[in-house]
Coordinates of N, CA, C and O in Angstrom, one line a residue:
M1 N 19.2 -136.1 -162.6 CA 19.1 -134.7 -163.0 C 20.5 -134.3 -163.5 O 21.5 -134.4 -162.8
T2 N 20.6 -133.7 -164.7 CA 21.8 -133.2 -165.3 C 21.9 -131.7 -165.1 O 20.9 -131.0 -165.5
V3 N 23.0 -131.2 -164.7 CA 23.2 -129.8 -164.5 C 24.1 -129.3 -165.7 O 25.2 -129.9 -165.9
F4 N 23.8 -128.3 -166.3 CA 24.6 -127.7 -167.4 C 25.7 -126.9 -166.8 O 25.5 -126.0 -166.0
D5 N 27.0 -127.3 -167.0 CA 28.1 -126.7 -166.5 C 29.0 -126.1 -167.7 O 29.7 -126.8 -168.3
P6 N 28.9 -124.8 -168.0 CA 29.6 -124.3 -169.1 C 31.2 -124.4 -169.0 O 31.9 -124.6 -169.9
Q7 N 31.7 -124.3 -167.7 CA 33.1 -124.4 -167.5 C 33.6 -125.8 -167.8 O 34.7 -126.0 -168.4
R8 N 32.8 -126.8 -167.4 CA 33.2 -128.2 -167.6 C 33.2 -128.5 -169.2 O 34.2 -129.1 -169.7
R9 N 32.3 -128.0 -169.9 CA 32.2 -128.2 -171.3 C 33.4 -127.5 -172.0 O 33.9 -128.1 -172.9
H10 N 33.7 -126.4 -171.6 CA 34.8 -125.6 -172.1 C 36.2 -126.3 -171.9 O 36.9 -126.4 -172.8
A11 N 36.3 -126.9 -170.7 CA 37.5 -127.6 -170.4 C 37.6 -128.8 -171.2 O 38.7 -129.2 -171.6
L12 N 36.5 -129.6 -171.4 CA 36.5 -130.8 -172.2 C 36.8 -130.4 -173.7 O 37.6 -131.1 -174.3
A13 N 36.3 -129.3 -174.2 CA 36.6 -128.9 -175.5 C 38.1 -128.6 -175.7 O 38.7 -129.0 -176.7
L14 N 38.7 -127.9 -174.8 CA 40.1 -127.5 -174.8 C 40.9 -128.8 -174.7 O 41.9 -128.9 -175.4
G15 N 40.5 -129.7 -173.9 CA 41.4 -130.9 -173.7 C 41.3 -131.7 -175.1 O 42.2 -132.3 -175.4
T16 N 40.1 -131.8 -175.6 CA 40.0 -132.6 -176.9 C 40.9 -131.9 -178.0 O 41.5 -132.5 -178.8
G17 N 40.7 -130.6 -178.1 CA 41.5 -129.9 -179.1 C 43.1 -130.0 -178.9 O 43.8 -130.2 -179.8
L18 N 43.5 -130.0 -177.7 CA 44.9 -130.2 -177.3 C 45.4 -131.6 -177.7 O 46.4 -131.9 -178.4
A19 N 44.6 -132.6 -177.3 CA 44.8 -134.0 -177.8 C 44.9 -134.2 -179.2 O 45.8 -134.8 -179.8
A20 N 43.9 -133.5 -180.0 CA 44.1 -133.6 -181.4 C 45.2 -132.9 -182.0 O 45.8 -133.4 -183.0
S21 N 45.6 -131.8 -181.5 CA 46.8 -131.2 -182.0 C 48.1 -132.0 -181.7 O 49.1 -131.9 -182.6
L22 N 48.2 -132.7 -180.7 CA 49.3 -133.6 -180.4 C 49.4 -134.8 -181.3 O 50.5 -135.2 -181.7
V23 N 48.3 -135.3 -181.8 CA 48.2 -136.3 -182.7 C 48.5 -135.9 -184.1 O 49.2 -136.6 -184.8
V24 N 48.1 -134.7 -184.5 CA 48.3 -134.3 -185.9 C 49.8 -133.7 -186.0 O 50.3 -133.8 -187.0
R25 N 50.3 -133.1 -184.9 CA 51.6 -132.6 -185.0 C 52.8 -133.3 -185.6 O 53.5 -132.9 -186.5
P26 N 53.0 -134.5 -185.1 CA 54.0 -135.4 -185.8 C 53.9 -135.6 -187.3 O 54.9 -135.6 -188.0
G27 N 52.8 -135.7 -187.8 CA 52.6 -135.8 -189.2 C 53.1 -134.5 -189.9 O 53.6 -134.6 -191.0
A28 N 52.7 -133.4 -189.4 CA 53.2 -132.1 -190.0 C 54.7 -132.0 -189.9 O 55.2 -131.4 -190.9
A29 N 55.3 -132.4 -188.9 CA 56.7 -132.3 -188.8 C 57.4 -133.3 -189.8 O 58.5 -133.0 -190.3
A30 N 56.8 -134.4 -190.1 CA 57.4 -135.3 -191.1 C 57.4 -134.7 -192.4 O 58.2 -135.2 -193.3
T31 N 56.6 -133.8 -192.8 CA 56.7 -133.2 -194.1 C 57.5 -132.0 -194.2 O 57.3 -131.2 -195.1
G32 N 58.5 -131.8 -193.4 CA 59.3 -130.7 -193.3 C 60.2 -130.5 -194.5 O 60.3 -131.4 -195.4
D33 N 61.1 -129.5 -194.4 CA 62.0 -129.3 -195.5 C 63.1 -130.2 -195.5 O 63.6 -130.7 -194.5
L34 N 63.7 -130.6 -196.7 CA 64.9 -131.5 -196.9 C 66.1 -130.9 -196.1 O 66.7 -131.7 -195.3
A35 N 66.4 -129.7 -196.3 CA 67.4 -129.1 -195.6 C 67.4 -129.1 -194.1 O 68.4 -129.4 -193.3
A36 N 66.1 -128.9 -193.6 CA 65.9 -128.9 -192.1 C 66.1 -130.4 -191.6 O 66.7 -130.6 -190.5
A37 N 65.7 -131.4 -192.3 CA 65.9 -132.8 -192.0 C 67.5 -133.2 -191.9 O 67.9 -133.8 -191.0
I38 N 68.1 -132.7 -192.9 CA 69.6 -132.9 -192.9 C 70.3 -132.2 -191.8 O 71.2 -132.7 -191.2
A39 N 69.9 -131.0 -191.6 CA 70.4 -130.1 -190.5 C 70.2 -130.8 -189.1 O 71.1 -130.8 -188.2
T40 N 69.1 -131.4 -188.9 CA 68.7 -132.1 -187.7 C 69.7 -133.3 -187.5 O 70.2 -133.5 -186.4
F41 N 69.9 -134.0 -188.5 CA 70.8 -135.2 -188.5 C 72.3 -134.7 -188.2 O 73.0 -135.4 -187.5
T42 N 72.7 -133.7 -188.9 CA 74.1 -133.3 -188.7 C 74.3 -132.3 -187.5 O 75.5 -131.9 -187.4
G43 N 73.3 -132.0 -186.8 CA 73.5 -131.1 -185.7 C 73.7 -129.7 -186.1 O 74.3 -128.9 -185.5
G44 N 73.1 -129.3 -187.3 CA 73.1 -127.9 -187.8 C 74.3 -127.6 -188.7 O 74.3 -126.6 -189.4
R45 N 75.3 -128.6 -188.9 CA 76.3 -128.4 -189.8 C 75.9 -128.7 -191.3 O 75.1 -129.5 -191.6
T46 N 76.4 -127.8 -192.2 CA 76.1 -128.1 -193.7 C 77.1 -129.1 -194.2 O 78.3 -128.9 -194.2
P47 N 76.6 -130.2 -194.7 CA 77.6 -131.3 -195.3 C 78.4 -130.7 -196.5 O 77.8 -130.0 -197.4
E48 N 79.6 -131.1 -196.5 CA 80.5 -130.8 -197.7 C 80.2 -132.0 -198.7 O 80.1 -133.1 -198.3
P49 N 80.3 -131.5 -200.0 CA 80.2 -132.6 -201.1 C 81.4 -133.5 -201.0 O 82.5 -133.1 -200.9
G50 N 81.2 -134.9 -201.2 CA 82.2 -135.8 -201.4 C 82.3 -136.9 -200.2 O 81.6 -136.7 -199.3
R51 N 83.3 -137.7 -200.4 CA 83.6 -138.7 -199.3 C 82.4 -139.8 -199.1 O 82.6 -140.7 -198.4
V52 N 81.3 -139.6 -199.7 CA 80.1 -140.5 -199.6 C 79.6 -140.7 -200.9 O 79.6 -139.8 -201.7
R53 N 79.1 -141.9 -201.2 CA 78.6 -142.2 -202.5 C 77.1 -142.8 -202.5 O 76.9 -143.7 -201.7
L54 N 76.2 -142.3 -203.2 CA 74.9 -142.7 -203.4 C 74.7 -143.2 -204.8 O 74.8 -142.5 -205.8
D55 N 74.5 -144.6 -204.9 CA 74.3 -145.2 -206.2 C 72.9 -145.6 -206.3 O 72.2 -146.3 -205.6
I56 N 72.3 -144.9 -207.3 CA 70.8 -145.1 -207.8 C 70.7 -144.7 -209.1 O 71.4 -143.8 -209.6
S57 N 69.8 -145.3 -209.9 CA 69.6 -145.0 -211.2 C 68.9 -143.7 -211.2 O 68.0 -143.3 -210.5
T58 N 69.4 -142.8 -212.2 CA 68.8 -141.5 -212.3 C 67.4 -141.5 -213.1 O 66.6 -140.5 -213.0
L59 N 67.1 -142.6 -213.7 CA 65.8 -142.7 -214.5 C 65.2 -144.1 -213.9 O 65.7 -145.1 -214.2
V60 N 64.1 -144.0 -213.2 CA 63.5 -145.1 -212.5 C 62.1 -145.3 -213.2 O 61.3 -144.3 -213.3
E61 N 61.7 -146.5 -213.7 CA 60.5 -146.7 -214.3 C 59.3 -146.8 -213.3 O 58.3 -146.1 -213.5
S62 N 59.6 -147.4 -212.1 CA 58.5 -147.5 -211.2 C 59.1 -147.1 -209.8 O 60.2 -147.6 -209.4
G63 N 58.4 -146.3 -209.1 CA 58.9 -145.9 -207.7 C 58.6 -146.8 -206.7 O 58.8 -146.4 -205.5
N64 N 58.0 -148.0 -206.9 CA 57.6 -148.8 -205.7 C 58.7 -149.5 -205.1 O 58.6 -149.7 -203.9
A65 N 59.8 -149.9 -205.7 CA 60.9 -150.7 -205.1 C 62.1 -150.2 -205.8 O 62.6 -150.9 -206.7
V66 N 62.8 -149.2 -205.5 CA 64.0 -148.6 -206.1 C 65.3 -149.0 -205.3 O 65.4 -148.7 -204.2
P67 N 66.2 -149.8 -206.1 CA 67.4 -150.1 -205.3 C 68.4 -149.0 -205.2 O 68.6 -148.2 -206.0
V68 N 68.9 -148.9 -203.9 CA 69.8 -147.9 -203.5 C 71.0 -148.5 -202.8 O 70.8 -149.3 -202.0
T69 N 72.2 -147.9 -203.1 CA 73.4 -148.3 -202.3 C 74.2 -147.1 -201.8 O 74.3 -146.2 -202.6
L70 N 74.6 -147.2 -200.6 CA 75.3 -146.0 -199.9 C 76.6 -146.6 -199.5 O 76.7 -147.8 -199.0
S71 N 77.6 -145.8 -199.7 CA 79.1 -146.3 -199.3 C 79.8 -144.9 -199.0 O 79.4 -143.9 -199.4
V72 N 81.0 -145.1 -198.4 CA 81.9 -144.1 -198.2 C 83.2 -144.3 -198.8 O 83.5 -145.5 -199.2
D73 N 84.1 -143.4 -199.0 CA 85.3 -143.6 -199.8 C 86.2 -144.5 -199.0 O 86.2 -144.6 -197.8
E74 N 87.0 -145.2 -199.7 CA 88.0 -146.2 -199.1 C 88.9 -145.5 -198.1 O 89.4 -146.1 -197.1
G75 N 89.3 -144.3 -198.4 CA 90.2 -143.5 -197.5 C 89.6 -143.2 -196.2 O 90.3 -142.8 -195.3
L76 N 88.3 -143.3 -196.0 CA 87.7 -142.9 -194.7 C 87.6 -144.2 -193.8 O 87.0 -145.1 -194.2
A77 N 88.4 -144.1 -192.7 CA 88.4 -145.3 -191.8 C 87.1 -145.5 -191.1 O 86.4 -144.5 -190.8
L78 N 86.6 -146.7 -191.0 CA 85.3 -147.0 -190.3 C 85.2 -146.4 -189.0 O 84.1 -146.0 -188.6
P79 N 86.2 -146.5 -188.1 CA 86.0 -145.9 -186.8 C 85.7 -144.4 -186.8 O 85.1 -143.9 -185.9
Q80 N 86.0 -143.7 -187.9 CA 85.7 -142.3 -188.0 C 84.2 -142.1 -188.3 O 83.7 -140.9 -188.0
L81 N 83.5 -143.0 -188.9 CA 82.1 -142.8 -189.3 C 81.2 -143.1 -188.1 O 81.2 -144.2 -187.6
R82 N 80.3 -142.1 -187.8 CA 79.3 -142.3 -186.8 C 78.1 -142.9 -187.4 O 77.6 -143.8 -186.9
S83 N 77.6 -142.3 -188.5 CA 76.4 -142.9 -189.2 C 76.3 -142.4 -190.6 O 76.9 -141.4 -191.0
L84 N 75.6 -143.1 -191.4 CA 75.3 -142.9 -192.9 C 73.8 -142.9 -193.0 O 73.1 -143.8 -192.6
A85 N 73.3 -141.8 -193.6 CA 71.9 -141.6 -193.7 C 71.4 -141.3 -195.2 O 72.2 -140.7 -195.9
L86 N 70.2 -141.5 -195.4 CA 69.6 -141.3 -196.8 C 68.4 -140.4 -196.5 O 67.5 -140.7 -195.7
F87 N 68.3 -139.3 -197.3 CA 67.1 -138.3 -197.2 C 66.6 -138.2 -198.6 O 67.3 -138.3 -199.6
N88 N 65.3 -137.8 -198.7 CA 64.6 -137.5 -199.9 C 63.9 -136.2 -199.8 O 63.7 -135.7 -198.8
E89 N 63.5 -135.7 -201.1 CA 63.1 -134.4 -201.2 C 61.5 -134.3 -201.0 O 60.8 -133.4 -200.6
R90 N 60.8 -135.4 -201.6 CA 59.4 -135.2 -201.8 C 58.5 -136.4 -201.3 O 57.3 -136.3 -201.5
N91 N 59.1 -137.3 -200.6 CA 58.3 -138.4 -199.9 C 57.7 -137.8 -198.7 O 58.1 -136.7 -198.2
P92 N 56.6 -138.4 -198.1 CA 56.0 -137.9 -196.9 C 57.0 -137.7 -195.8 O 56.9 -136.8 -194.9
Q93 N 58.0 -138.6 -195.6 CA 58.9 -138.5 -194.6 C 60.3 -138.3 -195.2 O 60.7 -139.0 -196.1
R94 N 61.0 -137.2 -194.7 CA 62.2 -136.9 -195.3 C 63.4 -137.9 -195.1 O 64.3 -138.0 -195.9
D95 N 63.5 -138.4 -193.9 CA 64.5 -139.3 -193.6 C 64.1 -140.8 -193.9 O 63.2 -141.3 -193.5
V96 N 64.9 -141.4 -194.8 CA 64.5 -142.8 -195.4 C 65.2 -143.8 -194.5 O 64.5 -144.7 -194.0
A97 N 66.5 -143.7 -194.2 CA 67.2 -144.7 -193.5 C 68.5 -144.1 -192.9 O 69.0 -143.1 -193.3
C98 N 68.9 -144.7 -191.7 CA 70.1 -144.3 -191.1 C 70.8 -145.6 -190.7 O 70.3 -146.4 -190.1
F99 N 72.0 -145.7 -191.1 CA 72.8 -146.9 -190.8 C 74.1 -146.6 -189.9 O 74.6 -145.6 -190.0
R100 N 74.2 -147.4 -188.9 CA 75.4 -147.3 -188.0 C 76.2 -148.6 -188.1 O 75.6 -149.7 -188.2
F101 N 77.5 -148.4 -188.2 CA 78.4 -149.6 -188.5 C 79.3 -149.8 -187.3 O 80.0 -148.9 -186.8
G102 N 79.4 -151.0 -186.8 CA 80.3 -151.4 -185.6 C 81.7 -151.7 -186.3 O 81.9 -151.8 -187.4
P103 N 82.6 -152.0 -185.3 CA 83.9 -152.3 -185.7 C 84.2 -153.5 -186.4 O 85.1 -153.7 -187.2
A104 N 83.2 -154.5 -186.3 CA 83.2 -155.7 -187.1 C 82.6 -155.6 -188.5 O 82.6 -156.7 -189.2
A105 N 82.2 -154.5 -188.9 CA 81.5 -154.3 -190.2 C 82.5 -154.5 -191.3 O 82.1 -154.9 -192.4
G106 N 83.7 -154.1 -191.1 CA 84.7 -154.3 -192.2 C 84.7 -153.1 -193.1 O 85.7 -152.4 -193.4
R107 N 83.6 -152.7 -193.6 CA 83.5 -151.4 -194.5 C 82.0 -150.8 -194.3 O 81.1 -151.6 -194.0
A108 N 82.0 -149.6 -194.6 CA 80.7 -148.9 -194.5 C 80.0 -148.9 -195.9 O 80.3 -148.2 -196.7
W109 N 79.1 -149.8 -196.0 CA 78.4 -150.1 -197.2 C 77.0 -150.6 -196.9 O 76.8 -151.5 -196.1
A110 N 75.9 -150.1 -197.5 CA 74.6 -150.5 -197.2 C 73.8 -150.5 -198.5 O 74.0 -149.6 -199.4
A111 N 72.9 -151.5 -198.7 CA 72.0 -151.6 -199.9 C 70.6 -151.8 -199.3 O 70.4 -152.7 -198.4
T112 N 69.7 -151.2 -200.0 CA 68.3 -151.4 -199.6 C 67.4 -151.0 -200.8 O 67.9 -150.6 -201.9
R113 N 66.1 -151.1 -200.6 CA 65.1 -150.6 -201.6 C 64.2 -149.6 -201.1 O 63.8 -149.8 -199.9
I114 N 63.8 -148.6 -201.7 CA 62.9 -147.6 -201.2 C 61.9 -147.2 -202.1 O 61.9 -147.7 -203.3
R115 N 60.9 -146.6 -201.6 CA 59.7 -146.2 -202.4 C 59.8 -144.7 -202.7 O 60.2 -144.0 -201.9
L116 N 59.6 -144.3 -204.0 CA 59.7 -142.9 -204.3 C 58.4 -142.3 -204.7 O 57.8 -142.9 -205.7
A117 N 57.8 -141.2 -204.1 CA 56.6 -140.7 -204.5 C 56.5 -140.2 -205.8 O 55.5 -140.3 -206.6
T118 N 57.7 -139.6 -206.3 CA 57.6 -138.9 -207.6 C 59.1 -138.6 -207.9 O 59.9 -138.8 -207.1
S119 N 59.4 -137.9 -209.0 CA 60.7 -137.5 -209.3 C 61.2 -136.5 -208.2 O 60.5 -135.6 -207.8
Q120 N 62.5 -136.7 -207.8 CA 63.0 -135.9 -206.7 C 64.4 -136.0 -206.4 O 65.1 -136.8 -207.2
K121 N 65.0 -135.3 -205.5 CA 66.4 -135.3 -205.2 C 66.6 -136.2 -203.9 O 65.8 -136.2 -203.0
L122 N 67.6 -137.1 -204.0 CA 68.0 -137.9 -202.8 C 69.4 -137.4 -202.4 O 70.2 -137.1 -203.2
V123 N 69.6 -137.5 -201.1 CA 70.8 -137.1 -200.5 C 71.4 -138.1 -199.6 O 70.6 -138.5 -198.6
A124 N 72.5 -138.5 -199.7 CA 73.2 -139.4 -198.8 C 74.2 -138.6 -197.9 O 74.9 -137.8 -198.5
V125 N 74.2 -138.8 -196.6 CA 74.9 -137.9 -195.7 C 75.7 -138.9 -194.8 O 75.2 -139.8 -194.1
A126 N 77.0 -138.7 -194.8 CA 77.9 -139.4 -193.8 C 78.2 -138.4 -192.7 O 78.8 -137.3 -192.9
L127 N 78.0 -138.8 -191.4 CA 78.4 -138.0 -190.2 C 79.5 -138.6 -189.5 O 79.5 -139.9 -189.2
L128 N 80.6 -137.9 -189.3 CA 81.9 -138.5 -188.8 C 81.9 -138.1 -187.3 O 81.2 -137.3 -186.7
E129 N 82.8 -138.8 -186.5 CA 82.9 -138.7 -185.1 C 83.3 -137.3 -184.8 O 83.0 -136.8 -183.7
D130 N 84.2 -136.6 -185.6 CA 84.6 -135.3 -185.2 C 83.4 -134.2 -185.4 O 83.7 -133.0 -185.3
G131 N 82.3 -134.7 -185.9 CA 81.2 -133.7 -186.2 C 81.0 -133.2 -187.7 O 80.1 -132.6 -188.0
S132 N 82.0 -133.6 -188.5 CA 81.9 -133.1 -189.8 C 81.0 -134.0 -190.6 O 80.8 -135.1 -190.2
A133 N 80.5 -133.5 -191.7 CA 79.5 -134.2 -192.5 C 79.9 -134.1 -194.0 O 80.3 -133.0 -194.4
F134 N 79.5 -135.1 -194.7 CA 79.7 -135.1 -196.2 C 78.5 -135.6 -196.9 O 77.8 -136.4 -196.3
S135 N 78.3 -135.2 -198.1 CA 77.0 -135.6 -198.8 C 77.3 -135.9 -200.2 O 78.3 -135.5 -200.8
H136 N 76.3 -136.6 -200.9 CA 76.3 -136.7 -202.3 C 74.7 -136.7 -202.7 O 74.0 -137.4 -202.0
T137 N 74.5 -135.9 -203.7 CA 73.1 -135.7 -204.1 C 72.9 -136.3 -205.5 O 73.8 -136.1 -206.4
V138 N 71.7 -137.0 -205.7 CA 71.4 -137.4 -207.0 C 69.8 -137.1 -207.3 O 69.0 -137.2 -206.5
D139 N 69.7 -136.5 -208.5 CA 68.3 -136.2 -209.0 C 67.8 -137.5 -209.7 O 68.4 -138.0 -210.6
V140 N 66.6 -138.0 -209.2 CA 66.1 -139.2 -209.8 C 64.8 -138.8 -210.4 O 63.9 -138.2 -209.8
V141 N 64.5 -139.3 -211.7 CA 63.3 -139.1 -212.4 C 62.5 -140.4 -212.3 O 62.9 -141.4 -212.7
V142 N 61.3 -140.3 -211.9 CA 60.4 -141.5 -211.7 C 59.3 -141.4 -212.6 O 58.5 -140.4 -212.7
T143 N 59.1 -142.4 -213.5 CA 58.0 -142.3 -214.5 C 56.7 -142.8 -214.0 O 55.6 -142.3 -214.4
L144 N 56.6 -143.8 -213.1 CA 55.3 -144.2 -212.4 C 55.6 -144.0 -210.9 O 56.3 -144.8 -210.2
A145 N 54.8 -143.1 -210.3 CA 55.1 -142.7 -209.0 C 54.5 -143.8 -208.0 O 53.6 -144.5 -208.4
A146 N 55.0 -143.8 -206.8 CA 54.5 -144.6 -205.7 C 54.1 -143.7 -204.6 O 54.3 -142.5 -204.6
C147 N 53.8 -144.2 -203.4 CA 53.4 -143.5 -202.2 C 52.3 -142.5 -202.4 O 52.4 -141.3 -201.7
I148 N 51.4 -142.6 -203.3 CA 50.4 -141.6 -203.5 C 49.2 -142.0 -202.7 O 48.3 -142.7 -203.3
E149 N 49.1 -141.6 -201.4 CA 48.0 -141.9 -200.6 C 47.4 -140.8 -200.0 O 47.9 -139.7 -199.7

């Protein structure tokens, strides 16, 4: 014999809705604003232009595997650098990569390939031990987009 219990059904519906909102929420946070992603990385500080270099072609034929190189100025000593990160404007996730360099690294330089959903702005940010941040921005035009799911 089954007894209809409206309170139990209501509690189950609320629990299911809460679980669904927790699953959906990280995806919504990943599509946040570029400035907000950079502010999260820098601890709220606005990066100053310079001292970091983002090398990428400004015209990309295909966005499927775009070569990118990040580096810092020679005058910036490696122990001063906390991390070097790459952000994008229009991909589903704003933070592309974050690099940390140990004392044996020799120099702060990283190369990788990324996917670009469409034409957009890319920003490299260097975060130093004293909390200061520096950036370099490049506008990239993509003729054949990737990441369209």
